Coordinates of C-alpha atoms in Angstrom, one line a residue:
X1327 CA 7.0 21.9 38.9
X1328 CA 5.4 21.2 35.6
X1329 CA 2.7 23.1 35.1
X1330 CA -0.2 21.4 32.6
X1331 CA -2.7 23.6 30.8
X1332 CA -6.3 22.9 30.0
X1333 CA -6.1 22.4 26.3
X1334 CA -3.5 20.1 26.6
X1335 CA -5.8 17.9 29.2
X1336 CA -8.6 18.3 26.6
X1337 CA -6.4 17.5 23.6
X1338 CA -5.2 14.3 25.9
X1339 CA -8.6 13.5 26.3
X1340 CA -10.3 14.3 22.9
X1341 CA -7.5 11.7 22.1
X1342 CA -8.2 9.0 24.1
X1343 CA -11.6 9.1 23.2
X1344 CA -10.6 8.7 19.7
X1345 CA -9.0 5.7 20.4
X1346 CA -11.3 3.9 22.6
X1347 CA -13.9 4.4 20.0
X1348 CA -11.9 2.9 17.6
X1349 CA -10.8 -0.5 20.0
X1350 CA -14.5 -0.4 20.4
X1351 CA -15.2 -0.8 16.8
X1352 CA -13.0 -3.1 16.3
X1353 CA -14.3 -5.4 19.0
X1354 CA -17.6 -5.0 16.9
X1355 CA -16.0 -6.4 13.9
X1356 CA -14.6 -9.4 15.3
X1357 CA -17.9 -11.3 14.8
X1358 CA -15.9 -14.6 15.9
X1359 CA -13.7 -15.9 18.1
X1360 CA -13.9 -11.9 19.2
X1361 CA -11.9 -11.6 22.7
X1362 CA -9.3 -14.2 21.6
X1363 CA -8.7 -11.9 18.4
X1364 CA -8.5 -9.1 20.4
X1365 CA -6.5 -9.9 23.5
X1366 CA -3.7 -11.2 20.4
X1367 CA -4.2 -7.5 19.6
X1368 CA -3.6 -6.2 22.5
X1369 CA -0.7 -8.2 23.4
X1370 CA 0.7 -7.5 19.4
X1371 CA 0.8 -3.9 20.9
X1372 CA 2.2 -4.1 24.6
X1373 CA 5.1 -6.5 23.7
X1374 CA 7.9 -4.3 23.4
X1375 CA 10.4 -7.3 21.8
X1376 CA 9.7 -7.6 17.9
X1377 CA 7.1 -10.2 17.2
X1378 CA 9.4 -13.7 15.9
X1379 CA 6.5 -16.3 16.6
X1380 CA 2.8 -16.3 17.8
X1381 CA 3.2 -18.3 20.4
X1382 CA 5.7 -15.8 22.3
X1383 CA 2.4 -13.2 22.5
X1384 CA 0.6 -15.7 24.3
X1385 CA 3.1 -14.8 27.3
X1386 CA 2.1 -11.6 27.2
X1387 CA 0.1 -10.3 30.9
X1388 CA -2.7 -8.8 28.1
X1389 CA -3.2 -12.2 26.5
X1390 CA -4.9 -14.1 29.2
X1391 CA -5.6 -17.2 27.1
X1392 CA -3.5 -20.1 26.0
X1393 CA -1.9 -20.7 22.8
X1394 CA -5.0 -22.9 21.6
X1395 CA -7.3 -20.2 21.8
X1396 CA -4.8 -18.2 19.7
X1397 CA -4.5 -20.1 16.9
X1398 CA -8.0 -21.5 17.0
X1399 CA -8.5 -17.4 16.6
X1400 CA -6.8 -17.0 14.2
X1401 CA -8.0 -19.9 12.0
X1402 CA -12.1 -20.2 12.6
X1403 CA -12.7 -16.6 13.9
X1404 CA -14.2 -14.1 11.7
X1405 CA -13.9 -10.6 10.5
X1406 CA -16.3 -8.1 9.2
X1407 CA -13.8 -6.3 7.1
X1408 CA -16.1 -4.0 4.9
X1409 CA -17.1 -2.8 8.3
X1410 CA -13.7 -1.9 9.6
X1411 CA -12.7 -0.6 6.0
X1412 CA -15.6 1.7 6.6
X1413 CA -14.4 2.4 10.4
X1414 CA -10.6 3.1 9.0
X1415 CA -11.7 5.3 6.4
X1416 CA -14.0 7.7 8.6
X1417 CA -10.5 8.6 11.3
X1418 CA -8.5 11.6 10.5
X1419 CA -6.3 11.6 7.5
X1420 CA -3.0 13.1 6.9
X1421 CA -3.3 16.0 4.3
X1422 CA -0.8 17.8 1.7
X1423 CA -0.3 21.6 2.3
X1424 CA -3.1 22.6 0.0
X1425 CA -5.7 19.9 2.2
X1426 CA -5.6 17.1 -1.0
X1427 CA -5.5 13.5 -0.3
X1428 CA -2.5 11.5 -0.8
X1429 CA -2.6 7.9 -1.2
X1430 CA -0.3 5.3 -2.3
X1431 CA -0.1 1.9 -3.7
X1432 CA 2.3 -1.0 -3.5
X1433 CA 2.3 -4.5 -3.4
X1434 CA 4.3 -6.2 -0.3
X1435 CA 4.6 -10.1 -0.8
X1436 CA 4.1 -12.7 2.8
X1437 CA 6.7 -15.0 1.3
X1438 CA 5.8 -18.7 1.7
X1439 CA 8.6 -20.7 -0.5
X1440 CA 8.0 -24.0 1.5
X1441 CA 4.8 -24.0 1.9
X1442 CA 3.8 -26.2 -0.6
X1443 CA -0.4 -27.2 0.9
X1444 CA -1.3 -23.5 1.1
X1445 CA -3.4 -22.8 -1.6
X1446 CA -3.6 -19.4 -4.1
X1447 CA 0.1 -18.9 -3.6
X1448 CA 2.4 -17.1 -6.7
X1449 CA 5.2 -16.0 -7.4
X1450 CA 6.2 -12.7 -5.9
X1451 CA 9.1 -10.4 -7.3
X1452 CA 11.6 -9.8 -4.7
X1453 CA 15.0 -8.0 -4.8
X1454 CA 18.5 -8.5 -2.7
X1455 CA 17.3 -11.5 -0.7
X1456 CA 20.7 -13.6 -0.3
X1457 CA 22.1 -11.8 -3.3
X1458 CA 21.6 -9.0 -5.4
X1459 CA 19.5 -9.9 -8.1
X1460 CA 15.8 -10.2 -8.9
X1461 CA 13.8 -13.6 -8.0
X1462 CA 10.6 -14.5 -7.7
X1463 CA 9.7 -16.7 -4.6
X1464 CA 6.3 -17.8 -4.2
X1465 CA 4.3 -16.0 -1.6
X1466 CA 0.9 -14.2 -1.3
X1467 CA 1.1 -10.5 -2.3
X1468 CA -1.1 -8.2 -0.9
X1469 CA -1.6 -4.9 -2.1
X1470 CA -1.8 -2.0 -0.1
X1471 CA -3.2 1.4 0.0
X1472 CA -2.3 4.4 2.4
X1473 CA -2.9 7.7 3.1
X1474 CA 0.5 9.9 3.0
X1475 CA 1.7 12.6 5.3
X1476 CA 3.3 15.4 4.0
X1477 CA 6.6 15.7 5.2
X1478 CA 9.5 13.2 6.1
X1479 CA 8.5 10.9 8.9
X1480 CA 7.4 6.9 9.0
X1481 CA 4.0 7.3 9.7
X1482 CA 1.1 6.4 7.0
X1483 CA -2.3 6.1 7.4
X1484 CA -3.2 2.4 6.0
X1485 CA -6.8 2.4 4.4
X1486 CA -7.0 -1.0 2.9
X1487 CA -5.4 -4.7 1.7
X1488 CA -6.4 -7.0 -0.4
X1489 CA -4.7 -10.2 -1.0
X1490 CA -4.0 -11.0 -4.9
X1491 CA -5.2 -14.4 -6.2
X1492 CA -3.7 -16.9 -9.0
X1493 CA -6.5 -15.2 -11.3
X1494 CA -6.6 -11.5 -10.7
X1495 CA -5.3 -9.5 -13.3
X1496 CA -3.6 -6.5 -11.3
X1497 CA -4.6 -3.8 -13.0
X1498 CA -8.3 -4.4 -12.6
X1499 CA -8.0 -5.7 -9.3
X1500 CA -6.4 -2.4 -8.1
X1501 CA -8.6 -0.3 -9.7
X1502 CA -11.7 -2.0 -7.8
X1503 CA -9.4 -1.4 -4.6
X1504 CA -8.9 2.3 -5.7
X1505 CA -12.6 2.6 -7.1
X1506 CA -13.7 1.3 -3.4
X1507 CA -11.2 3.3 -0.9
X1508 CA -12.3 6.8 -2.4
X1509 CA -15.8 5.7 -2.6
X1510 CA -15.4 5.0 1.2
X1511 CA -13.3 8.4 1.7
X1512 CA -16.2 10.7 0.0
X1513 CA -19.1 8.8 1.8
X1514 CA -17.8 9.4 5.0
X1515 CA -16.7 13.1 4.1
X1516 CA -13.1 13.1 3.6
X1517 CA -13.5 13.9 0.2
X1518 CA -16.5 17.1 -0.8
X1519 CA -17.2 18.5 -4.4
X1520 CA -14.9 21.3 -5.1
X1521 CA -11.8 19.7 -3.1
X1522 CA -8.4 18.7 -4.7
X1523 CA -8.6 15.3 -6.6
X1524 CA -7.1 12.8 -4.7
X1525 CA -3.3 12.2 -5.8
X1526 CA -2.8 8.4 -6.1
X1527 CA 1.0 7.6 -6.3
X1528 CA 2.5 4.7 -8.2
X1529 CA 5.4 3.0 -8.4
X1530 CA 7.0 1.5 -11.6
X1531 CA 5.4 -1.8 -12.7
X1532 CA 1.5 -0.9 -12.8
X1533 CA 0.1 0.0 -15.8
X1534 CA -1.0 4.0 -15.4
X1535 CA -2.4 4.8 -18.7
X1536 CA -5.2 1.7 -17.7
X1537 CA -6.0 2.7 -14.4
X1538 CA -6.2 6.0 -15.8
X1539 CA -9.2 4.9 -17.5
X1540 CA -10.4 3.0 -15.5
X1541 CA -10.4 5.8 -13.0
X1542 CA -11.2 8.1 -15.3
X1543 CA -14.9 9.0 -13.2
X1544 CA -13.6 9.5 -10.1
X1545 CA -12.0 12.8 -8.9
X1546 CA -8.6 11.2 -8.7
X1547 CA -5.3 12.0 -10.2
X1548 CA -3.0 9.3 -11.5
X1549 CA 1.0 9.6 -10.9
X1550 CA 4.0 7.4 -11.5
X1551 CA 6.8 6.1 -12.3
X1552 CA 7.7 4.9 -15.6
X1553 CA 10.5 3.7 -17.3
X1554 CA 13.6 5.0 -19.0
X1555 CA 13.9 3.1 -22.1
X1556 CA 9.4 4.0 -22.8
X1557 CA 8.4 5.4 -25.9
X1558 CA 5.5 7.8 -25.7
X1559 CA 3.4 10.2 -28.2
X1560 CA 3.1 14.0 -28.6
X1561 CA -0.2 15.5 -29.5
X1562 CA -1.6 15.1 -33.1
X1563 CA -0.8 18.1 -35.0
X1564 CA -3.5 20.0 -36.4
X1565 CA -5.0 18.9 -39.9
X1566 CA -3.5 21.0 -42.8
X1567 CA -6.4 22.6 -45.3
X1568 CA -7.1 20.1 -48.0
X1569 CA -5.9 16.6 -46.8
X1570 CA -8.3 14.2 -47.3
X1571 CA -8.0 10.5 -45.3
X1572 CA -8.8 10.3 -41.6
X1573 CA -6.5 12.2 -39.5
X1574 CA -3.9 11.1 -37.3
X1575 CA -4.2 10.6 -33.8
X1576 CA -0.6 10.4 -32.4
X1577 CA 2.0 13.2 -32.9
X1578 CA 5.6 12.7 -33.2
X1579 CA 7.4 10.6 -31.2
X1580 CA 9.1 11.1 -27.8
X1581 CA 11.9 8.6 -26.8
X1582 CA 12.9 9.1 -22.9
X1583 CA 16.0 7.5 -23.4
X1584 CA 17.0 9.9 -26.8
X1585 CA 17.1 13.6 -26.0
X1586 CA 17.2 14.9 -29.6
X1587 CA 13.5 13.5 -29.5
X1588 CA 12.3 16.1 -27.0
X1589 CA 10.7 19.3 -27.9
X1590 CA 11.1 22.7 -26.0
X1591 CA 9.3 21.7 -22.4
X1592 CA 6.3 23.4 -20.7
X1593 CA 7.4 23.7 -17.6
X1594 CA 10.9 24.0 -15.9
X1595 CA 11.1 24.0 -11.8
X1596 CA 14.5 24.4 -9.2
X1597 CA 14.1 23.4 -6.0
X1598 CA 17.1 23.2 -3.6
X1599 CA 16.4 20.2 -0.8
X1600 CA 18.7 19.1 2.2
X1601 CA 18.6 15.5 1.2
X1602 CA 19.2 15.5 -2.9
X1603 CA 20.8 18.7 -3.4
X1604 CA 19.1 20.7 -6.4
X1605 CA 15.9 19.3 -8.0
X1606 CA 14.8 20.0 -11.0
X1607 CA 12.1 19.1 -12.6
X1608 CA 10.8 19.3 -16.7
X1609 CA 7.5 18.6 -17.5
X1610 CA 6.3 18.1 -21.2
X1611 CA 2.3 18.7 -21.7
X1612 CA -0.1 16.6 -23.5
X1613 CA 1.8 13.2 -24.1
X1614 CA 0.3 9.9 -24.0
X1615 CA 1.1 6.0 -25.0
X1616 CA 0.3 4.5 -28.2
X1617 CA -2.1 1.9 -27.2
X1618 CA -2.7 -1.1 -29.3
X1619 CA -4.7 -4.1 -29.3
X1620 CA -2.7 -6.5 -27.3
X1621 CA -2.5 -7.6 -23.6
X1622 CA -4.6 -5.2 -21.4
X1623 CA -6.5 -3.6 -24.0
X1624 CA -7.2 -6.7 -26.1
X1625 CA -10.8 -6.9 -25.4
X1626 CA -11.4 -3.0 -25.8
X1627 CA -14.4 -2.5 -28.0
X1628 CA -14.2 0.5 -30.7
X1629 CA -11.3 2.5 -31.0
X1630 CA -8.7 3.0 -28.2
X1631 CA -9.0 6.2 -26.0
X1632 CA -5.5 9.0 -26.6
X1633 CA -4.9 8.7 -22.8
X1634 CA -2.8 12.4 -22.6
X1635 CA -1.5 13.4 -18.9
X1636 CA 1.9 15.3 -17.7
X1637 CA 5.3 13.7 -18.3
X1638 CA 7.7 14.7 -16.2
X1639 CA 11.7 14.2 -15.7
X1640 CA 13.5 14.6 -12.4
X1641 CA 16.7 15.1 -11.8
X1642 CA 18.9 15.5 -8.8
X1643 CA 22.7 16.5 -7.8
X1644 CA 23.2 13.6 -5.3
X1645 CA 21.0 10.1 -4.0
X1646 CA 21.9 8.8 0.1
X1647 CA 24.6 5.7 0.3
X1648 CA 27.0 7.8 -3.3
X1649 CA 24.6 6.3 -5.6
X1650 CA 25.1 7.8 -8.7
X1651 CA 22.0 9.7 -9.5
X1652 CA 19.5 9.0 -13.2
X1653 CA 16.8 10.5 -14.2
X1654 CA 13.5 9.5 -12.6
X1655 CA 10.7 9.9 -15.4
X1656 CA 6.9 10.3 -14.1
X1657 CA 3.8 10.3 -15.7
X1658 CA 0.6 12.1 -14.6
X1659 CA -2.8 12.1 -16.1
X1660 CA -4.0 15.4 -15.5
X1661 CA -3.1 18.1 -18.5
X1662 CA -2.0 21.6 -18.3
X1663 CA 0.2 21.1 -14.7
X1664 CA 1.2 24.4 -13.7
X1665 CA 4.8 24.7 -12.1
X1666 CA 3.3 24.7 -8.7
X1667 CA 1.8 21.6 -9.2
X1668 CA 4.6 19.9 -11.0
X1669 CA 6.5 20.3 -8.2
X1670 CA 3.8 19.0 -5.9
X1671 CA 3.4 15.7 -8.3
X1672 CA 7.4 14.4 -7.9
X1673 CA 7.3 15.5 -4.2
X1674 CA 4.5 13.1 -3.6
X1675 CA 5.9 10.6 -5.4
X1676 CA 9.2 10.6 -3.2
X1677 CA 6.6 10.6 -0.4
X1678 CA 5.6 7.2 -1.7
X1679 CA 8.6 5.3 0.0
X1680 CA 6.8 6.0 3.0
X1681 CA 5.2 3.1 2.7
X1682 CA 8.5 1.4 2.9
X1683 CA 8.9 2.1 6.2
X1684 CA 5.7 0.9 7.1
X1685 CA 6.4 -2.6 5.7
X1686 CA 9.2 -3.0 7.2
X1687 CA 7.7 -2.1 10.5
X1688 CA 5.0 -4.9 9.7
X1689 CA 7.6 -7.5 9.1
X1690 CA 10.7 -6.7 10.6
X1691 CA 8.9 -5.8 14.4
X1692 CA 5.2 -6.6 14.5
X1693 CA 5.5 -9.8 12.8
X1694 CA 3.4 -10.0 10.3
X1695 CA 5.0 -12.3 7.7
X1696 CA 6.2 -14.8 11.2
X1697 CA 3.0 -16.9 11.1
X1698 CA 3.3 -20.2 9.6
X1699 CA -0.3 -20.1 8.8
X1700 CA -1.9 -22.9 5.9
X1701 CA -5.5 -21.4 5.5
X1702 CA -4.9 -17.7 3.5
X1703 CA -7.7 -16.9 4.9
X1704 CA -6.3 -17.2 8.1
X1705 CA -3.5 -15.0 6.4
X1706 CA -6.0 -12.3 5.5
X1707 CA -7.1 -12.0 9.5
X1708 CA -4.0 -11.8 11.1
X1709 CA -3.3 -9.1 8.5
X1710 CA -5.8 -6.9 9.2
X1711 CA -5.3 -7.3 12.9
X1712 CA -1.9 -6.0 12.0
X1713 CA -3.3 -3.2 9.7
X1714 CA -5.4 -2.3 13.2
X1715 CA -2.9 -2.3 15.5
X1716 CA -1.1 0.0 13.2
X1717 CA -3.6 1.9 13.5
X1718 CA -4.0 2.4 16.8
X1719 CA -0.2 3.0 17.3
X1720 CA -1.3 6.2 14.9
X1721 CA -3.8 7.2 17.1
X1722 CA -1.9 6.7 20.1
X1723 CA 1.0 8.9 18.5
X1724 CA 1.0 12.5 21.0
X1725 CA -0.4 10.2 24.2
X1726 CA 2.9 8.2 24.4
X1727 CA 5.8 8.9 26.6
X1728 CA 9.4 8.6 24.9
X1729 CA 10.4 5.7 26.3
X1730 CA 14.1 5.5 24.8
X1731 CA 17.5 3.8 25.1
X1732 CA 20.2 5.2 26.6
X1733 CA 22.1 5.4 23.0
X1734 CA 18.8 6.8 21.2
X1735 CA 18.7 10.4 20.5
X1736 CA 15.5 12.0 21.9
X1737 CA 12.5 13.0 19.8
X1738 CA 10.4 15.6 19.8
X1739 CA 6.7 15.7 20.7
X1740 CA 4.5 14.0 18.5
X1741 CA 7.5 12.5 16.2
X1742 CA 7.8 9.4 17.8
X1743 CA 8.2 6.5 15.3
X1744 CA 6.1 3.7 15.3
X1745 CA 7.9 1.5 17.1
X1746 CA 8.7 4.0 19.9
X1747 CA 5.0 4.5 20.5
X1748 CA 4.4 0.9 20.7
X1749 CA 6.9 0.9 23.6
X1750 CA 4.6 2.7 25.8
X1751 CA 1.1 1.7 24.5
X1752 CA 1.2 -0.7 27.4
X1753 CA 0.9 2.5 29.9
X1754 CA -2.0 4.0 27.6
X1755 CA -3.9 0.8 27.5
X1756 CA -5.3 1.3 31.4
X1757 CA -6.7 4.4 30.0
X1758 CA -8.5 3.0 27.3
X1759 CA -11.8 0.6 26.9
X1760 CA -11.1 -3.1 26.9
X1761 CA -13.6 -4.7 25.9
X1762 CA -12.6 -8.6 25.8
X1763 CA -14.0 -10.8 28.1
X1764 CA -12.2 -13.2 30.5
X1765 CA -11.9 -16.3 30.0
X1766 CA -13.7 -19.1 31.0
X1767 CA -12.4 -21.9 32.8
X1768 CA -12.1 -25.6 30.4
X1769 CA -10.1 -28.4 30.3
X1770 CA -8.3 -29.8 27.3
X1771 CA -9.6 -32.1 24.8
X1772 CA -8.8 -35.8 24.5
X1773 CA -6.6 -35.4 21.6
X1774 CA -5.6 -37.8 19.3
X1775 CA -5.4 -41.4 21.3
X1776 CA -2.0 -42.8 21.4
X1777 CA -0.9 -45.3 19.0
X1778 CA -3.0 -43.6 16.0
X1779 CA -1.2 -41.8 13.2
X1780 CA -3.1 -39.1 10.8
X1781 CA -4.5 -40.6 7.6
X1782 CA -5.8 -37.5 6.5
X1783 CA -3.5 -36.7 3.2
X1784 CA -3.2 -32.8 3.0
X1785 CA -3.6 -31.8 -0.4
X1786 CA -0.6 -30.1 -2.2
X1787 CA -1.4 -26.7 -4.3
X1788 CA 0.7 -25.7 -7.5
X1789 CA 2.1 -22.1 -7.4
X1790 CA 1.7 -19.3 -10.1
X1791 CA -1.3 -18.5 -12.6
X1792 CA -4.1 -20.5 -13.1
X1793 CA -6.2 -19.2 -15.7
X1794 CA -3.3 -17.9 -19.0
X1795 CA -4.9 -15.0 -20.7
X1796 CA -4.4 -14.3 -24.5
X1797 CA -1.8 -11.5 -25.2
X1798 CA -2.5 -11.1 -29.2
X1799 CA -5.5 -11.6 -31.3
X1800 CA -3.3 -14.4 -33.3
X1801 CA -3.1 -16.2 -29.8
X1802 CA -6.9 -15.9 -29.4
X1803 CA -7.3 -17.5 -32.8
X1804 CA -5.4 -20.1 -32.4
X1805 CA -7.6 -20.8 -29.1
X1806 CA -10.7 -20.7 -30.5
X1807 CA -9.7 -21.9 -34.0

């Protein structure tokens, strides 16, 4: 006989109510075309199959519409995203041990190589698709931001994504993203004065020195990865007596990829793990980039900020698969890390690849990259219908049952992955508000009357950059010369 205790009822409960406030919210937002946008939600989350074409949701017992509706959803219903942006960012968050925020970044790309009349594609850096090499296959890449859990599991808290355009310059664009999310975070009281600053992870490519700036006014604290072969600066030394001139700004230099270039380090942790053997980690205090007038900075008025923050190297005994392990080098851009939280900056960042298995959740099972979609605006919908189906799977984490093959291993309460929980979410939808309305009965349209052809010419979009940004003040001369 199994025995069931109050608290767990009232934990069930508390739970559900969680969620059907949230499914409730998001029929609010759906200010178009709302119950055909959220019956595709619903039947995004109770097919069990992963998701190879929109049209096989439509078969769905929660979808009671037909295909039409679906796509007509999809490409003339609206969103209010600021709204459910605001509704995301007020559910509970997954903390580090010492209650900080962890968030990450990456960019994940919706390849769309042949579709040459969707508008505001470029081209998106891939790796290993049909060989092992870099490419760059046009696509729209949207950039992401989560909330990160802790320990090792699948599960992240998705807060945002925002679709990059031909003319966004990344950097700023992501700092805007950044700038908004923890703006969103403290109004709704995730974040209070005196808390932890907010730990925003990185991964190699984004330019960490400028977001550091730009950043610099928010209680946040850049880390990332940087590269092997970078050159960075120690501090300036201090001015000897009697030197006249102005006095240096950059100390000596510190090559990552030449070792007699380092000085003594600050800091020096061992930690042994199950997964990488022994860690250790050596941090070096006070270093920054040499900025110059070029690229990024070209428009900087006045002289360019010393940018000083934590650089760290990690090193392990062993990487999964017999890879042969290299230094990883990070870069944070708070000073004076103490060994504690040196330790706590490189375990976040491993934390980061988190998000990985979050991606591949969207693409490989819930479909997100399937649609053949034309509008990107019609892109950005079905994207944040995936973002909030995700996010109900989260909520719905400790309500569903272990539904598992017979050649699964069983999991333990509450570590269900994200695909096993969206197994059972068809026995916890019952239990939950469903707002949508049935449908009404119609009748289908004329169409197009037989014998006529379509002389509408769809209009063909170039891929890449549309607006080329000067790099050097020689190239801006030239320009304007």
């Amino acid at each position: 006989m199994k025995i069931v205790h109050d608290a767990d009822v009232a934990a069930t409960s508390g739970e559900l109510a969680t969620l059907s406030r949230f499914r409730s919210e998001l029929y609010g937002c759906l200010t178009a075309r709302a119950d055909a946008l959220f019956e595709l939600s619903d039947a995004l989350l109770c097919t069990e199959a992963p998701v190879k074409a929109l049209v096989d949701l439509t078969l769905a017992p929660e979808h009671r519409r037909g295909h039409g509706a679906m796509y007509d959803g999809l490409n003339e219903g609206r969103i209010d995203i600021e709204r459910l942006r605001t509704t995301v960012a007020g559910l509970v968050l997954p903390r580090a041990a010492d209650g900080r925020l962890m968030l990450a970044v990456d960019v994940s790309p919706w390849l769309r190589p042949d579709a040459a009349t969707s508008p505001d594609r470029l081209f998106c850096h891939v790796y290993g698709r049909g060989r092992n090499a870099d490419q760059y296959i046009p696509g729209w890449p949207y950039s992401f931001i989560a909330a990160l859990e802790p320990g090792r599991t699948s599960w992240t808290a998705i807060l945002d994504a925002v679709r990059l355009g031909p003319d966004d310059d990344v950097a700023e664009i992501t700092a805007v993203q950044v700038r908004a999310v923890v703006q969103r975070l403290v109004e709704a009281g995730q974040w209070r004065t005196g808390d932890p600053d907010i730990l925003i992870v990185f991964d190699a490519g984004y330019d960490l020195a400028r977001l550091a700036f730009l950043l610099t006014d928010l209680p946040v604290e850049i880390v990332g990865r940087i590269r092997a072969d970078r050159v960075m600066r120690l501090p300036a030394p201090p001015r000897e007596p009697g030197l006249n001139g102005r006095p240096p700004k950059h100390g000596k230099e510190f090559r990552l990829a030449e070792q007699s270039t380092w000085p003594d380090p600050a800091v020096i942790t061992t930690t042994d793990t199950t997964r990488y053997g022994t860690a250790v980690a050596i941090s070096w205090d006070r270093l920054h980039p040499r900025l110059t007038h070029r690229a990024a900075w070209l428009d900087h008025q006045g002289d360019l900020p010393v940018l000083e923050g934590t650089l760290i190297c990690l090193t392990v005994d062993r990487l999964p698969g017999d890879h042969d392990p290299k230094p990883v080098w990070l870069w944070s851009s708070r000073t004076a890390a103490t060994p504690s939280h040196v330790d706590r900056l490189w375990q976040a960042y491993l934390r980061r690849f988190d998000l990985e298995h979050t991606f591949r959740l969207f693409k490989q099972t819930l479909g997100w990259t399937a649609p053949k979609l034309r509008d990107p605006r019609a892109a950005d919908r079905w994207t944040w219908l995936i973002i909030t189906c995700y996010t109900q799977l989260r909520l719905a984490r400790t309500l569903a049952a272990d539904l598992r093959r017979p050649w699964e291993r069983p999991a333990l309460p509450g570590r269900l992955t994200p695909a096993r929980v969206r197994r059972g979410f068809r026995n916890i939808r019952p239990k939950t508000v469903r707002p949508a309305n049935a449908p009404k009965p119609s009748t289908p349209g004329p169409g197009r009357p037989t014998g006529s052809k379509n002389t509408n010419t769809t209009i063909r979009h170039d891929v890449g950059k549309t607006t080329m940004r000067d790099k050097t003040l020689k190239e801006r001369q030239q320009r304007t010369g």
